[in-house]
XYZ file of C-alpha atoms in Angstrom:
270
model
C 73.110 70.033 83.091
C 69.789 68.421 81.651
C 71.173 65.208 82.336
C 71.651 66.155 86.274
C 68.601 65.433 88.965
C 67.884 68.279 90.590
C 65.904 66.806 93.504
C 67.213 67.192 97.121
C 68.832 64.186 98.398
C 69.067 62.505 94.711
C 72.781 62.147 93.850
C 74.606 61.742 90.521
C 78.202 61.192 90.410
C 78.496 62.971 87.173
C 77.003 66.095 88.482
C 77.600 68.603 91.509
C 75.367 68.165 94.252
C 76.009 70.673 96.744
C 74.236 69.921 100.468
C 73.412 71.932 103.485
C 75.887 71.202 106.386
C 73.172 69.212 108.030
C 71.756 67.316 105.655
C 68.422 69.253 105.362
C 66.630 70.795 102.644
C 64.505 72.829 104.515
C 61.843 74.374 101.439
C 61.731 78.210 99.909
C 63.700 80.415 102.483
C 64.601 84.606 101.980
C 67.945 85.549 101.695
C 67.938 87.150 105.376
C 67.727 83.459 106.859
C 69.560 81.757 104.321
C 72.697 83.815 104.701
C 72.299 84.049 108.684
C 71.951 79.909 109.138
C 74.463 79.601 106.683
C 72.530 77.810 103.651
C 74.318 76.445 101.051
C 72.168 75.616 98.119
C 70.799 79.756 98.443
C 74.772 80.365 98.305
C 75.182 78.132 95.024
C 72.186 79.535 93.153
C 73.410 83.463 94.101
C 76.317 82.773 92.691
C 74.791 81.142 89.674
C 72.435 83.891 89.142
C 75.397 86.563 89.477
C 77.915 84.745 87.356
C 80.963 83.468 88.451
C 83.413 85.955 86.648
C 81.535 88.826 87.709
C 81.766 87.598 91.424
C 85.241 87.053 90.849
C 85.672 90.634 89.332
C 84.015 91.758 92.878
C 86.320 89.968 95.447
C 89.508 91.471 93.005
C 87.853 94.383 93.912
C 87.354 93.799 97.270
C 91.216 92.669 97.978
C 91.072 89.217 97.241
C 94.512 88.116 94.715
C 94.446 84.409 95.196
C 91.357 83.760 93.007
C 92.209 83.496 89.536
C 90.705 80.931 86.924
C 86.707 80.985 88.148
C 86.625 77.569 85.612
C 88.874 75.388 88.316
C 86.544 76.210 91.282
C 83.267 76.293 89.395
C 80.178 76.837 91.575
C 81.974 75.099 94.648
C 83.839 78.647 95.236
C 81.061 79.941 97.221
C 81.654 77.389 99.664
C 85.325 77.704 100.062
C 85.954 76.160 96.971
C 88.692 78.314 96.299
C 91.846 79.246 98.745
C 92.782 82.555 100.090
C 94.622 84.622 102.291
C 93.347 85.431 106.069
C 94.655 88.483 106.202
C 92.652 89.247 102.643
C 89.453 87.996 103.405
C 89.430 90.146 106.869
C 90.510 92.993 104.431
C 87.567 92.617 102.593
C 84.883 92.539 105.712
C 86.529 95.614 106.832
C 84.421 96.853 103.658
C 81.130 95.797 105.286
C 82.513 97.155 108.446
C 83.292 100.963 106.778
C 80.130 101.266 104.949
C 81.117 99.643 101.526
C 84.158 101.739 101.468
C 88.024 100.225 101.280
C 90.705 101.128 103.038
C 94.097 100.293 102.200
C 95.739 97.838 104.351
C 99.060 99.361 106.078
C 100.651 98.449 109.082
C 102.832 101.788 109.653
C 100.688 104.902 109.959
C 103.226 107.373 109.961
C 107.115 107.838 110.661
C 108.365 110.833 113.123
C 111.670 111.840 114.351
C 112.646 112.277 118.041
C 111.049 115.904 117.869
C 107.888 114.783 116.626
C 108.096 116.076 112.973
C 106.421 113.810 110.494
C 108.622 112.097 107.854
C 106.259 110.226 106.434
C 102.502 109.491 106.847
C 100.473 107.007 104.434
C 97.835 108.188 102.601
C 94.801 106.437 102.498
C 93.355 106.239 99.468
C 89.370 105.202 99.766
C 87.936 103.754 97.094
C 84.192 102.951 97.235
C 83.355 99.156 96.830
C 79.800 98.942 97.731
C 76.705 101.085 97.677
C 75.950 102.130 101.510
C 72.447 100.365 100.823
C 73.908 97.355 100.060
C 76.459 97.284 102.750
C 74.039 98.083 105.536
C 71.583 95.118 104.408
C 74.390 92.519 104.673
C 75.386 93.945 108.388
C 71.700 94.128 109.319
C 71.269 90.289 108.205
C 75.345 89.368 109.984
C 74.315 90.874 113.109
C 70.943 89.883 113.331
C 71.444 87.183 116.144
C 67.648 85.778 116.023
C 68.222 84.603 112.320
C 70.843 82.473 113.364
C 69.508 81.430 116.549
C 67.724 77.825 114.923
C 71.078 76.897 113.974
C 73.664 78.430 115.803
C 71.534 79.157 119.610
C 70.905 82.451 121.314
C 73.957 82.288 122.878
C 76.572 81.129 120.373
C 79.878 82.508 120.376
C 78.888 84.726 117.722
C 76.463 86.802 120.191
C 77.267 89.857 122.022
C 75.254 90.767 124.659
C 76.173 94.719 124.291
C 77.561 94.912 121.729
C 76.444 95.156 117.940
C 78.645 92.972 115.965
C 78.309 91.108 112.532
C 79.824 87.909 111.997
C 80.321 85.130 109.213
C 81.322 81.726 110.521
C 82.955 78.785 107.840
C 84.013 75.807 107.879
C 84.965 73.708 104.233
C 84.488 70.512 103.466
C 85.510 67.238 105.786
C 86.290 69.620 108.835
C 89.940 71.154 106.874
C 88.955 74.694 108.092
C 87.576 76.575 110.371
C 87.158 80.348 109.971
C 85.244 83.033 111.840
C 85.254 86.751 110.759
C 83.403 89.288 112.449
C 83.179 93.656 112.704
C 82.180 96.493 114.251
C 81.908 99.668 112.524
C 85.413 100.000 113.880
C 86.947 97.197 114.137
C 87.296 94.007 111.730
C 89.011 90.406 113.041
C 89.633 87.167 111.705
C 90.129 83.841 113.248
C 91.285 80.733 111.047
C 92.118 77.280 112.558
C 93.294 74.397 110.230
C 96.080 71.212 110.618
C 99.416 71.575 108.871
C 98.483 68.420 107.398
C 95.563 69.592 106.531
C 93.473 66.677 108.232
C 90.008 66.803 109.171
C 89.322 68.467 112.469
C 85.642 66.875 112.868
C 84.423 70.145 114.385
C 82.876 73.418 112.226
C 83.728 76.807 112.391
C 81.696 77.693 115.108
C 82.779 75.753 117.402
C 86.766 76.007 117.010
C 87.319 79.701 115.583
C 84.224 80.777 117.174
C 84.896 80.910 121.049
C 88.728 82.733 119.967
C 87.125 85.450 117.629
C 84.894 85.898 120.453
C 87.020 85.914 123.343
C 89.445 88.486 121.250
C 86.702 90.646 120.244
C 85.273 90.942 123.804
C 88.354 92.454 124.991
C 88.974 94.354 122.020
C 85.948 96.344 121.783
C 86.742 97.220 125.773
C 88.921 100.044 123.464
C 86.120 101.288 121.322
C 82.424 103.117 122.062
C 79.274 100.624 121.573
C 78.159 101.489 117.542
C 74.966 100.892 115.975
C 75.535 99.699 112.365
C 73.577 101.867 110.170
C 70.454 100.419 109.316
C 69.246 99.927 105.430
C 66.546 101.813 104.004
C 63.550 99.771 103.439
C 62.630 99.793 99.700
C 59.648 98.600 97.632
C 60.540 97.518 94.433
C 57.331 96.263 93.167
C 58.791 92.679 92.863
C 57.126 90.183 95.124
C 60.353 88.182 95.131
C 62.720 91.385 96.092
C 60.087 92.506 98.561
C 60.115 90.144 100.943
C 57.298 87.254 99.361
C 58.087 83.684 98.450
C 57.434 82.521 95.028
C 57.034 78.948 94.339
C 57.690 78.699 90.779
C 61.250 77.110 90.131
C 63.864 79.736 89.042
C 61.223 82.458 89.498
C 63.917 85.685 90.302
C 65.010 84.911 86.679
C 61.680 86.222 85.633
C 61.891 89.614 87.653
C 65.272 90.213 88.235
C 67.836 91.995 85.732
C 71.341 90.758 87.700
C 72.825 93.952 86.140
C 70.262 95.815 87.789
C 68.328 93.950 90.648
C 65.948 96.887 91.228
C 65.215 98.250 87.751
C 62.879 96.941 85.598
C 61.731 93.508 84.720
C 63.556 92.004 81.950
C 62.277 92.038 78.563
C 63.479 88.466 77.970
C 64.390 86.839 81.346
């Protein structure tokens, strides 16, 4: 709104103020670091920029079924403004994990008699979700441990030592939840922790799902072969904000960014 101040630190009960989990408004910052120190203003203006039905359109897409009206969580839905499932949202890194592709989630494989004969097997059904470039630039920036290091440490439980693994930590307002999701390119887990009363437990994500993702996933991928994650191609767009240089102007992607088409031309009207 007009009305709203949009200074850092400058509240307004009549408008949303989202805030950093520390407090901190740290100045102009690239998606890489914003995403790996898990920055929420970036979060809010991504979604703003890509709409909120469109993003809601994507997570249907992705698996997601408990999102429905984007008006009741507003902007606050990137933040865990809006519940679902853990069984979905692990669903839906699974994507990252299998190149942008989705699997369908089933828990029998096949059926066989006592001979060995197949009765039944499930067929699985790919559909692509994401392009392969833009799948392989989220797991570069998930797994890339020294982004995350000035908040999280070098030795976090979201770091493995030989092991290449991406990982998202959350945690929602006042301490309810605590989530950590994390993926190989063969394996995808899920950790949530919460009260049945659903009373604050003081600590963030990190700290309570964190150390069980990681002691699961450490024997876990005991079963699989160390994987590289594929890494993105580097493009030049010819768009000092999509390559990698920090404009100060306010709102300034607006100017060379299409939302339709990120890396296509400039907008005629932006």
């Amino acid at each position: 709104s007009p009305e709203c101040n949009q200074t850092y630190g400058k509240y307004d009960s009549k408008c949303y103020h989202p805030r950093n989990y520390d407090n901190k408004f740290i100045g102009l910052i690239d998606i890489r670091t914003a995403l790996a120190q898990s920055r929420n203003l970036p979060s809010v203006k991504v979604l703003y920029l890509a709409g909120l039905e469109e993003t809601l359109g994507l997570a249907k897409s992705f698996g997601i079924t408990t999102l429905e009206n984007g008006r009741v969580y507003g902007l606050s839905l990137v933040l865990g403004g809006g519940e679902v499932k853990l069984l979905e949202m692990t669903k839906a890194y699974s994507v990252f994990a299998n190149d942008g592709i989705k699997v369908p989630l089933n828990f029998i494989k096949k059926i066989e008699d006592g001979n060995g004969n197949i009765i039944e097997e499930i067929k699985k059904g790919e559909s692509r979700i994401l392009p392969s470039q833009v799948t392989r630039q989220i797991n570069d920036i998930l797994s890339d441990n020294e982004a995350r290091a000035p908040v999280f440490g070098w030795n976090s439980a979201l770091y493995f030592k030989d092991y290449n693994v991406a990982v998202k930590t959350g945690t929602t307002q006042f301490f309810n939840d605590a989530w950590a999701i994390g993926y190989t390119p063969s394996i995808a887990t899920g950790v949530w922790i919460g009260n049945n009363d659903n009373s604050s437990m003081t600590k963030p994500g990190v700290v309570l799902s964190g150390p069980i993702w990681h002691n699961f996933m450490v024997e876990a991928l005991k079963n699989y072969p160390k994987e590289e994650f594929k890494k993105p191609e580097e493009i030049i767009t010819g768009k000092p904000v999509l390559d990698g240089e920090i404009l100060e102007e306010f709102h300034s992607i607006l100017y060379y960014v299409e939302k339709k088409d990120p890396q296509g031309e400039i907008p005629e009207d932006p």
